[in-house]
Amino acid sequence: MTKETVKGYDCMMTLAFPLALEEQIIDFLLDHPQWVSGFSLIHAQGMGRGVGLKSAMEKVKGRERRRLINMLMHNDNVILLVEALREEFHSIYMAYWVTPLLSFGRVV
């Protein structure tokens, strides 16, 4: 695939966060189109030391309701987005990871 096929995107950033922050995170990302042009929201459950079990149901099950957002991005924008997220939310329960994007296209 050529860079033209990938439309300049060179990575995918995944953001994981508690369900309670869903609307705030979505609004935040929509307010920053200079870094994020679109994203996919995925329902997930988190387990382990990095989650904050809040509700009785979560405590009994041992897992937290979370959301994942996948964003195709330019690697140069990742650090800017992470810094803005830290400033706005400052949450130990929010995590992110970045993976290389080898190709992207539409099935048409």
Short mmCIF file of C-alpha atoms in Angstrom, two decimals:
data_model
loop_
_atom_site.label_atom_id
_atom_site.label_comp_id
_atom_site.label_asym_id
_atom_site.label_seq_id
_atom_site.Cartn_x
_atom_site.Cartn_y
_atom_site.Cartn_z
CA MET A 1 0.00 0.00 0.00
CA THR A 2 1.16 3.50 -0.71
CA LYS A 3 0.94 6.51 1.58
CA GLU A 4 -1.78 7.81 -0.72
CA THR A 5 -3.85 4.70 0.04
CA VAL A 6 -3.43 5.23 3.77
CA LYS A 7 -4.40 8.90 3.40
CA GLY A 8 -1.51 9.99 5.57
CA TYR A 9 -2.58 7.98 8.60
CA ASP A 10 0.39 6.11 10.00
CA CYS A 11 -0.88 4.80 13.34
CA MET A 12 -3.94 3.78 15.31
CA MET A 13 -4.35 5.11 18.82
CA THR A 14 -6.62 3.23 21.21
CA LEU A 15 -7.97 5.05 24.23
CA ALA A 16 -9.44 2.99 27.12
CA PHE A 17 -11.51 4.67 29.82
CA PRO A 18 -14.36 4.07 32.31
CA LEU A 19 -17.94 4.16 31.07
CA ALA A 20 -18.63 7.25 33.22
CA LEU A 21 -16.30 9.33 31.01
CA GLU A 22 -17.85 8.28 27.68
CA GLU A 23 -19.78 11.45 26.82
CA GLN A 24 -17.00 13.77 28.03
CA ILE A 25 -14.38 11.94 25.96
CA ILE A 26 -16.56 11.90 22.85
CA ASP A 27 -17.24 15.64 23.18
CA PHE A 28 -13.54 16.30 23.75
CA LEU A 29 -12.50 14.37 20.63
CA LEU A 30 -15.19 16.01 18.49
CA ASP A 31 -13.88 19.40 19.67
CA HIS A 32 -10.38 18.55 18.36
CA PRO A 33 -10.70 17.68 14.65
CA GLN A 34 -7.17 18.98 14.09
CA TRP A 35 -5.91 15.76 15.73
CA VAL A 36 -8.77 13.28 15.29
CA SER A 37 -10.92 13.16 12.16
CA GLY A 38 -13.11 10.25 13.30
CA PHE A 39 -13.17 7.28 15.61
CA SER A 40 -14.89 4.03 16.53
CA LEU A 41 -16.39 3.42 19.98
CA ILE A 42 -16.24 -0.13 21.37
CA HIS A 43 -17.92 -1.49 24.51
CA ALA A 44 -15.41 -3.35 26.70
CA GLN A 45 -14.76 -4.66 30.19
CA GLY A 46 -11.56 -4.04 32.10
CA MET A 47 -9.96 -6.37 34.63
CA GLY A 48 -6.80 -6.12 36.69
CA ARG A 49 -4.98 -3.52 38.74
CA GLY A 50 -5.61 -0.64 36.34
CA VAL A 51 -9.38 -0.56 36.74
CA GLY A 52 -11.50 1.20 39.33
CA LEU A 53 -14.40 -1.00 40.37
CA LYS A 54 -17.11 1.46 41.41
CA SER A 55 -20.54 -0.15 41.29
CA ALA A 56 -21.62 -3.15 43.37
CA MET A 57 -22.08 -5.16 40.17
CA GLU A 58 -18.53 -4.39 39.06
CA LYS A 59 -17.14 -5.37 42.47
CA VAL A 60 -18.99 -8.70 42.42
CA LYS A 61 -17.98 -9.51 38.83
CA GLY A 62 -14.44 -8.21 39.27
CA ARG A 63 -14.49 -6.19 36.07
CA GLU A 64 -15.26 -2.62 35.13
CA ARG A 65 -17.46 -1.44 32.27
CA ARG A 66 -15.17 0.50 29.96
CA ARG A 67 -15.06 1.97 26.51
CA LEU A 68 -12.37 1.79 23.87
CA ILE A 69 -12.01 4.36 21.14
CA ASN A 70 -9.92 3.54 18.07
CA MET A 71 -8.61 6.50 16.08
CA LEU A 72 -6.60 6.48 12.87
CA MET A 73 -4.07 9.26 13.29
CA HIS A 74 -0.88 10.92 12.21
CA ASN A 75 1.83 9.90 14.67
CA ASP A 76 2.86 13.57 15.08
CA ASN A 77 -0.56 14.33 16.58
CA VAL A 78 -0.53 11.54 19.18
CA ILE A 79 1.64 13.39 21.71
CA LEU A 80 -0.45 16.56 21.29
CA LEU A 81 -3.66 14.63 21.91
CA VAL A 82 -2.22 12.78 24.92
CA GLU A 83 -1.01 16.04 26.48
CA ALA A 84 -4.46 17.61 26.00
CA LEU A 85 -6.18 14.55 27.47
CA ARG A 86 -3.88 14.66 30.50
CA GLU A 87 -4.62 18.32 31.04
CA GLU A 88 -8.38 17.89 30.65
CA PHE A 89 -8.98 14.57 32.47
CA HIS A 90 -5.88 13.68 34.55
CA SER A 91 -7.15 10.13 35.21
CA ILE A 92 -5.19 7.06 36.26
CA TYR A 93 -8.12 5.02 34.91
CA MET A 94 -7.57 6.21 31.35
CA ALA A 95 -4.98 4.39 29.25
CA TYR A 96 -3.83 4.57 25.65
CA TRP A 97 -1.66 2.65 23.24
CA VAL A 98 -0.48 3.29 19.70
CA THR A 99 0.12 0.73 16.97
CA PRO A 100 1.55 1.20 13.46
CA LEU A 101 -1.00 1.34 10.66
CA LEU A 102 0.09 -0.70 7.66
CA SER A 103 -2.86 0.08 5.41
CA PHE A 104 -6.26 1.71 5.34
CA GLY A 105 -8.91 1.84 2.68
CA ARG A 106 -12.59 1.53 1.89
CA VAL A 107 -14.18 -1.61 0.50
CA VAL A 108 -15.91 -0.13 -2.54
#
